Coordinates of C-alpha atoms in Angstrom, one line a residue:
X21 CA 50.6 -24.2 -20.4
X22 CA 53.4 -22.2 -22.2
X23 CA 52.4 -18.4 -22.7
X24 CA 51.0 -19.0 -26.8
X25 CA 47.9 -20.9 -25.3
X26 CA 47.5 -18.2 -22.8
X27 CA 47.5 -15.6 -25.4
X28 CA 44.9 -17.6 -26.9
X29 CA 42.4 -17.3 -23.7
X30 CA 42.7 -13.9 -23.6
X31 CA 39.5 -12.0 -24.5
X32 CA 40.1 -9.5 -27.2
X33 CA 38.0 -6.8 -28.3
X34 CA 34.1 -7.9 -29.3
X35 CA 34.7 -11.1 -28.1
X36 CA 33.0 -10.7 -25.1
X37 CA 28.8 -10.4 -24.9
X38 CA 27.4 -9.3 -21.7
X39 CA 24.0 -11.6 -21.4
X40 CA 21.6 -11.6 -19.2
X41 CA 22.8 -8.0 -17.9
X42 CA 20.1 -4.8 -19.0
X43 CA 21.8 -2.1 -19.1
X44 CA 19.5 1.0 -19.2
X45 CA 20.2 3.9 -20.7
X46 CA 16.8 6.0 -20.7
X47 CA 14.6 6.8 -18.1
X48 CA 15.5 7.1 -14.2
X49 CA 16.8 3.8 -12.2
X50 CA 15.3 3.1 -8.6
X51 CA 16.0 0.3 -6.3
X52 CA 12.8 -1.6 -4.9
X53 CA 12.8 -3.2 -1.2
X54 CA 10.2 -4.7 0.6
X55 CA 8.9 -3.5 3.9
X56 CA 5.8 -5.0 5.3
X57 CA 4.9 -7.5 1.7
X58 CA 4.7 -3.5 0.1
X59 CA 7.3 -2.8 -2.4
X60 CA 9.1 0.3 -2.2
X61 CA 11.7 2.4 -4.0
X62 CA 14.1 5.1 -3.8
X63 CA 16.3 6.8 -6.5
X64 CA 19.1 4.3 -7.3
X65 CA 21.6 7.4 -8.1
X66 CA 21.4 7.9 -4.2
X67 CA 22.4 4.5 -3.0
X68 CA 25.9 4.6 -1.4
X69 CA 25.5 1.0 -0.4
X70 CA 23.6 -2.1 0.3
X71 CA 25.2 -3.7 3.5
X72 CA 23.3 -6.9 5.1
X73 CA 21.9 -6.4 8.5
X74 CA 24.4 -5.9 11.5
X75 CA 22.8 -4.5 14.8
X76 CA 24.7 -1.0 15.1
X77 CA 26.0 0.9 18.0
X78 CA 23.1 2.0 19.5
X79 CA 22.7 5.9 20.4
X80 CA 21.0 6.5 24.4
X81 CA 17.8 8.4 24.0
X82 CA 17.5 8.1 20.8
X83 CA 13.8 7.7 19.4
X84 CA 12.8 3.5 18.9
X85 CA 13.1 3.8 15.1
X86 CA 16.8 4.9 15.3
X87 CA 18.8 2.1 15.3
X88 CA 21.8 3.4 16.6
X89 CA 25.1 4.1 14.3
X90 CA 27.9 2.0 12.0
X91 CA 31.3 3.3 10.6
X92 CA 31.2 2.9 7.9
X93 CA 35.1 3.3 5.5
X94 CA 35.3 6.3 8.4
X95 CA 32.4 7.8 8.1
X96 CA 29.5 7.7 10.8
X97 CA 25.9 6.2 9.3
X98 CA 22.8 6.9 11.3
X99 CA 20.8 3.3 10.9
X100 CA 16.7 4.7 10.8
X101 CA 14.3 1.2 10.5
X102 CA 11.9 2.6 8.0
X103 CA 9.3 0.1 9.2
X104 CA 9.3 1.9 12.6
X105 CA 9.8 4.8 11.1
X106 CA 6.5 4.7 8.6
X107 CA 4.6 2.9 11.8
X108 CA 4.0 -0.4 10.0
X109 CA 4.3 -2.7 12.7
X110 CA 7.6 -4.5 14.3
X111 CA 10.7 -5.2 12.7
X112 CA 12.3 -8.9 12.7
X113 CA 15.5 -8.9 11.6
X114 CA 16.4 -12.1 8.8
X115 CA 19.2 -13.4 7.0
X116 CA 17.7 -11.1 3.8
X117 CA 17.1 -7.9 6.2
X118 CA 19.3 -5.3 4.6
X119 CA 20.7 -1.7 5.3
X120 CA 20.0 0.2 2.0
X121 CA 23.2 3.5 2.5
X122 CA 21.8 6.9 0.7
X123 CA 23.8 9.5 0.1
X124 CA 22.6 13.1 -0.4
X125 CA 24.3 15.6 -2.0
X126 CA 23.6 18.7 -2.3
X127 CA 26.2 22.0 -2.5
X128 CA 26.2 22.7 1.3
X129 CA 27.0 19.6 2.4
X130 CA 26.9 15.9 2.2
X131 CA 24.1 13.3 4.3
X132 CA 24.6 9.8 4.3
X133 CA 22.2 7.8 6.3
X134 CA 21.1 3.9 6.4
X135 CA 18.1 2.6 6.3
X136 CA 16.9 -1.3 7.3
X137 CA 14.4 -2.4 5.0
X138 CA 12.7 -6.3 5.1
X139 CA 14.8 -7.0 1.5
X140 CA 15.8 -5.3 -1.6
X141 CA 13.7 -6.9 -4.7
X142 CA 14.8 -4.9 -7.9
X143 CA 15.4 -2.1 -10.0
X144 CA 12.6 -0.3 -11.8
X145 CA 13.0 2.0 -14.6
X146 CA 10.5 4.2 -15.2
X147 CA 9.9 7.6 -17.8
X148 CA 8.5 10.7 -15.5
X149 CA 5.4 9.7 -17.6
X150 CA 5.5 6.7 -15.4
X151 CA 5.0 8.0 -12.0
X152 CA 1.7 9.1 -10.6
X153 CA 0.9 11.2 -8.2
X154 CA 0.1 9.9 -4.7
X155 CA -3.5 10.4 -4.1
X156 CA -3.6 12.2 -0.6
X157 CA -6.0 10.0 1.6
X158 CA -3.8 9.3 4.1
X159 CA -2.0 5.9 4.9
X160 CA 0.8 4.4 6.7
X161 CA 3.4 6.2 4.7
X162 CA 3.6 10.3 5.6
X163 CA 2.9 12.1 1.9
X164 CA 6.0 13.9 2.2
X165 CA 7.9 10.9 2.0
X166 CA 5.9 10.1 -1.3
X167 CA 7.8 10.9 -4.7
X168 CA 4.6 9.4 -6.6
X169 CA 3.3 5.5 -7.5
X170 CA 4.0 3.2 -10.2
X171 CA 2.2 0.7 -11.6
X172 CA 4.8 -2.9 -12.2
X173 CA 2.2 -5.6 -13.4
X174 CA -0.5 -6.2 -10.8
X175 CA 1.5 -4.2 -8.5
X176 CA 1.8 -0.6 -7.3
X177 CA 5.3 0.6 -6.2
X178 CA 5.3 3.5 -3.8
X179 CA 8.6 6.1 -4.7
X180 CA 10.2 7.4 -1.6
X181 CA 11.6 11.2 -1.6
X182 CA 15.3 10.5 -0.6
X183 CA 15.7 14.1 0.7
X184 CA 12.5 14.1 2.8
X185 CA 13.8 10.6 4.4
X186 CA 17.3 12.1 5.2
X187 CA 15.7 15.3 6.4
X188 CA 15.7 14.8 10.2
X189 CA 14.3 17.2 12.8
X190 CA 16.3 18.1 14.8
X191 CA 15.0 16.6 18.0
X192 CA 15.1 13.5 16.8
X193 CA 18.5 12.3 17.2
X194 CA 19.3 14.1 20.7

């Protein structure tokens, strides 16, 4: 092949459609997962990462749902099982079990934690108009994890508040 047909191959402005690819450009992103056959979702501008499941370094004493600990590029990630965490019965651990990495920032500092979820499904976009408020009767999920509901089909997915999931009291990891 001499460098004329190469020249030829070569993709030039406009040439190129993206299909099959929606790029959104209204509205706020989040990224849904799975745990228990309940789809969840958290805000998709706060994940870092989606690594597949690798048992961490575990942490002595730490409470059951804490996982234990990964480096990750240098930094140290706390790994939280959010089934444990939210009390919805015990984990097993599958080829599609995932660690879903958020990253918090705020002006005082930066959190970065992972959490294992049963599989990530999609991303949802959805206007504020969207989301629904939680109705408060109680349920697997603490309300303060609860950003609000929305409907998807037949389907109701449950929005997680990223900074109430990173927020960890303190005796929690000693």
């Amino acid at each position: 092949m001499n460098i004329q047909e190469l020249a030829r191959d070569v993709p030039r402005v406009g040439d190129n459609d993206i299909e099959g690819i929606d790029f959104i450009t209204s509205g706020e992103q989040y990224l849904t997962f799975i745990l228990e056959h309940e789809q969840y979702a958290v805000d998709i501008l706060c994940v870092e990462e989606i690594r597949s499941w690798e048992p961490p370094t575990k942490i002595p004493n730490s409470p059951e749902y804490v996982k234990g600990v990964i480096n990750m590029r240098g930094i140290i990630v706390p790994i939280l099982d959010l089934r444990l965490k939210f009390n919805i019965g015990q984990p097993s651990y599958s080829e599609v079990t995932v660690v879903i990495v958020l990253t918090l920032e705020s002006e005082q500092q930066s959190r970065t934690i992972g959490f294992v979820v049963d599989a990530v499904s999609d991303v949802l976009n959805a206007d504020e108009s969207d989301i629904k408020k939680a109705p408060a009767f109680g349920g697997c999920v603490p309300q303060h994890y609860v950003e609000g509901l929305v409907n998807v089909g037949d389907n109701v997915v449950t929005l997680l508040n990223v900074q109430s999931l990173q927020a960890l009291e303190p005796h929690q990891l000693n």
